[in-house]
């Protein structure tokens, strides 16, 4: 009842739920998952609400990769976009991760 009077007019999901679900969906989509050794940073923008009952999908793209001094790991920046079932961008951002390197 409270949310009927909000700017959204209905209930919405907590913003960090979208971020969390997108992380899981992204890992499941990889043909060969990698081990994340460290979470280094996040730049995230909430562009619109995720409403109760929405179906979301995630687009991911590695935008940069960097070697570090240890040969068994590297740093990647992953861009993610979350879209709802209407193709509307609801969240987007970049995550910087230290990951294990494949031999």
PDB file of C-alpha atoms in Angstrom:
ATOM      1  CA  UNK A   1       0.000   0.000   0.000  1.00  0.00           C
ATOM      2  CA  UNK A   2       2.805   2.380   0.871  1.00  0.00           C
ATOM      3  CA  UNK A   3       4.518   1.900  -2.517  1.00  0.00           C
ATOM      4  CA  UNK A   4       1.333   2.812  -4.408  1.00  0.00           C
ATOM      5  CA  UNK A   5       2.020   6.376  -3.342  1.00  0.00           C
ATOM      6  CA  UNK A   6       5.708   6.304  -4.319  1.00  0.00           C
ATOM      7  CA  UNK A   7       7.269   7.558  -7.541  1.00  0.00           C
ATOM      8  CA  UNK A   8       7.229   3.951  -8.791  1.00  0.00           C
ATOM      9  CA  UNK A   9       3.540   3.345  -8.084  1.00  0.00           C
ATOM     10  CA  UNK A  10       4.174  -0.257  -7.054  1.00  0.00           C
ATOM     11  CA  UNK A  11       6.605  -2.471  -5.174  1.00  0.00           C
ATOM     12  CA  UNK A  12      10.166  -2.749  -6.472  1.00  0.00           C
ATOM     13  CA  UNK A  13      13.103  -5.023  -5.715  1.00  0.00           C
ATOM     14  CA  UNK A  14      15.988  -3.705  -3.623  1.00  0.00           C
ATOM     15  CA  UNK A  15      18.648  -2.319  -5.959  1.00  0.00           C
ATOM     16  CA  UNK A  16      21.421  -4.532  -4.620  1.00  0.00           C
ATOM     17  CA  UNK A  17      19.317  -7.606  -5.390  1.00  0.00           C
ATOM     18  CA  UNK A  18      19.713  -6.777  -9.085  1.00  0.00           C
ATOM     19  CA  UNK A  19      23.474  -6.434  -8.660  1.00  0.00           C
ATOM     20  CA  UNK A  20      23.659  -9.759  -6.815  1.00  0.00           C
ATOM     21  CA  UNK A  21      21.514 -11.657  -9.322  1.00  0.00           C
ATOM     22  CA  UNK A  22      23.496 -10.214 -12.234  1.00  0.00           C
ATOM     23  CA  UNK A  23      26.717 -11.479 -10.682  1.00  0.00           C
ATOM     24  CA  UNK A  24      25.329 -15.007 -10.408  1.00  0.00           C
ATOM     25  CA  UNK A  25      23.851 -14.958 -13.907  1.00  0.00           C
ATOM     26  CA  UNK A  26      27.158 -13.752 -15.295  1.00  0.00           C
ATOM     27  CA  UNK A  27      29.099 -16.599 -13.701  1.00  0.00           C
ATOM     28  CA  UNK A  28      26.605 -19.195 -14.944  1.00  0.00           C
ATOM     29  CA  UNK A  29      26.851 -17.871 -18.504  1.00  0.00           C
ATOM     30  CA  UNK A  30      30.598 -18.414 -18.803  1.00  0.00           C
ATOM     31  CA  UNK A  31      31.609 -21.492 -20.786  1.00  0.00           C
ATOM     32  CA  UNK A  32      34.441 -22.137 -18.329  1.00  0.00           C
ATOM     33  CA  UNK A  33      34.163 -20.311 -14.989  1.00  0.00           C
ATOM     34  CA  UNK A  34      37.228 -18.710 -13.443  1.00  0.00           C
ATOM     35  CA  UNK A  35      38.263 -18.313  -9.834  1.00  0.00           C
ATOM     36  CA  UNK A  36      37.960 -14.794  -8.464  1.00  0.00           C
ATOM     37  CA  UNK A  37      40.861 -14.141  -6.091  1.00  0.00           C
ATOM     38  CA  UNK A  38      39.904 -10.599  -5.058  1.00  0.00           C
ATOM     39  CA  UNK A  39      37.143  -8.083  -5.605  1.00  0.00           C
ATOM     40  CA  UNK A  40      38.948  -4.811  -6.319  1.00  0.00           C
ATOM     41  CA  UNK A  41      36.261  -2.292  -7.096  1.00  0.00           C
ATOM     42  CA  UNK A  42      32.791  -1.448  -8.335  1.00  0.00           C
ATOM     43  CA  UNK A  43      31.286   1.496 -10.183  1.00  0.00           C
ATOM     44  CA  UNK A  44      27.513   0.969 -10.401  1.00  0.00           C
ATOM     45  CA  UNK A  45      24.571   3.038 -11.600  1.00  0.00           C
ATOM     46  CA  UNK A  46      20.901   2.436 -10.875  1.00  0.00           C
ATOM     47  CA  UNK A  47      19.070   3.639 -13.988  1.00  0.00           C
ATOM     48  CA  UNK A  48      15.531   2.439 -13.253  1.00  0.00           C
ATOM     49  CA  UNK A  49      13.555   0.151 -10.974  1.00  0.00           C
ATOM     50  CA  UNK A  50      13.395  -3.620 -11.115  1.00  0.00           C
ATOM     51  CA  UNK A  51       9.744  -4.293 -10.417  1.00  0.00           C
ATOM     52  CA  UNK A  52       8.268  -7.327  -8.706  1.00  0.00           C
ATOM     53  CA  UNK A  53       7.687  -9.927 -11.435  1.00  0.00           C
ATOM     54  CA  UNK A  54      10.254  -8.500 -13.871  1.00  0.00           C
ATOM     55  CA  UNK A  55      12.526 -10.858 -15.755  1.00  0.00           C
ATOM     56  CA  UNK A  56      16.067  -9.583 -16.092  1.00  0.00           C
ATOM     57  CA  UNK A  57      18.962 -10.494 -18.325  1.00  0.00           C
ATOM     58  CA  UNK A  58      22.599  -9.518 -18.110  1.00  0.00           C
ATOM     59  CA  UNK A  59      25.019  -8.429 -20.803  1.00  0.00           C
ATOM     60  CA  UNK A  60      28.684  -8.787 -19.849  1.00  0.00           C
ATOM     61  CA  UNK A  61      31.842  -7.715 -21.607  1.00  0.00           C
ATOM     62  CA  UNK A  62      35.475  -7.710 -20.528  1.00  0.00           C
ATOM     63  CA  UNK A  63      36.601  -4.154 -21.232  1.00  0.00           C
ATOM     64  CA  UNK A  64      40.194  -4.425 -20.021  1.00  0.00           C
ATOM     65  CA  UNK A  65      42.711  -6.920 -18.742  1.00  0.00           C
ATOM     66  CA  UNK A  66      46.043  -6.333 -17.089  1.00  0.00           C
ATOM     67  CA  UNK A  67      48.938  -8.557 -16.118  1.00  0.00           C
ATOM     68  CA  UNK A  68      50.335  -8.286 -12.607  1.00  0.00           C
ATOM     69  CA  UNK A  69      53.689  -9.271 -11.105  1.00  0.00           C
ATOM     70  CA  UNK A  70      52.504 -12.768 -10.185  1.00  0.00           C
ATOM     71  CA  UNK A  71      52.127 -15.009 -13.260  1.00  0.00           C
ATOM     72  CA  UNK A  72      49.186 -16.999 -11.859  1.00  0.00           C
ATOM     73  CA  UNK A  73      46.751 -14.065 -11.780  1.00  0.00           C
ATOM     74  CA  UNK A  74      45.594 -10.963 -13.601  1.00  0.00           C
ATOM     75  CA  UNK A  75      43.130  -8.090 -13.307  1.00  0.00           C
ATOM     76  CA  UNK A  76      40.060  -7.760 -15.502  1.00  0.00           C
ATOM     77  CA  UNK A  77      37.388  -5.102 -15.721  1.00  0.00           C
ATOM     78  CA  UNK A  78      33.953  -6.459 -16.568  1.00  0.00           C
ATOM     79  CA  UNK A  79      31.174  -4.204 -17.811  1.00  0.00           C
ATOM     80  CA  UNK A  80      27.649  -5.398 -16.952  1.00  0.00           C
ATOM     81  CA  UNK A  81      24.257  -4.165 -18.044  1.00  0.00           C
ATOM     82  CA  UNK A  82      20.983  -5.385 -16.571  1.00  0.00           C
ATOM     83  CA  UNK A  83      17.941  -5.179 -18.821  1.00  0.00           C
ATOM     84  CA  UNK A  84      14.341  -6.006 -18.011  1.00  0.00           C
ATOM     85  CA  UNK A  85      11.943  -7.982 -20.216  1.00  0.00           C
ATOM     86  CA  UNK A  86      11.124  -4.816 -22.185  1.00  0.00           C
ATOM     87  CA  UNK A  87      14.805  -4.262 -23.013  1.00  0.00           C
ATOM     88  CA  UNK A  88      15.040  -1.257 -20.686  1.00  0.00           C
ATOM     89  CA  UNK A  89      18.408  -0.655 -19.025  1.00  0.00           C
ATOM     90  CA  UNK A  90      17.796  -0.751 -15.263  1.00  0.00           C
ATOM     91  CA  UNK A  91      21.357  -1.030 -13.904  1.00  0.00           C
ATOM     92  CA  UNK A  92      24.883  -0.881 -15.300  1.00  0.00           C
ATOM     93  CA  UNK A  93      28.432  -0.698 -14.135  1.00  0.00           C
ATOM     94  CA  UNK A  94      31.982  -1.985 -14.066  1.00  0.00           C
ATOM     95  CA  UNK A  95      33.552  -4.503 -11.723  1.00  0.00           C
ATOM     96  CA  UNK A  96      37.303  -4.883 -11.310  1.00  0.00           C
ATOM     97  CA  UNK A  97      38.422  -8.387 -10.318  1.00  0.00           C
ATOM     98  CA  UNK A  98      41.690 -10.174  -9.703  1.00  0.00           C
ATOM     99  CA  UNK A  99      41.290 -13.618 -11.247  1.00  0.00           C
ATOM    100  CA  UNK A 100      43.393 -16.716 -11.705  1.00  0.00           C
ATOM    101  CA  UNK A 101      45.122 -16.973 -15.073  1.00  0.00           C
ATOM    102  CA  UNK A 102      44.707 -20.018 -17.222  1.00  0.00           C
ATOM    103  CA  UNK A 103      47.791 -21.826 -18.352  1.00  0.00           C
TER     104      UNK A 103
END
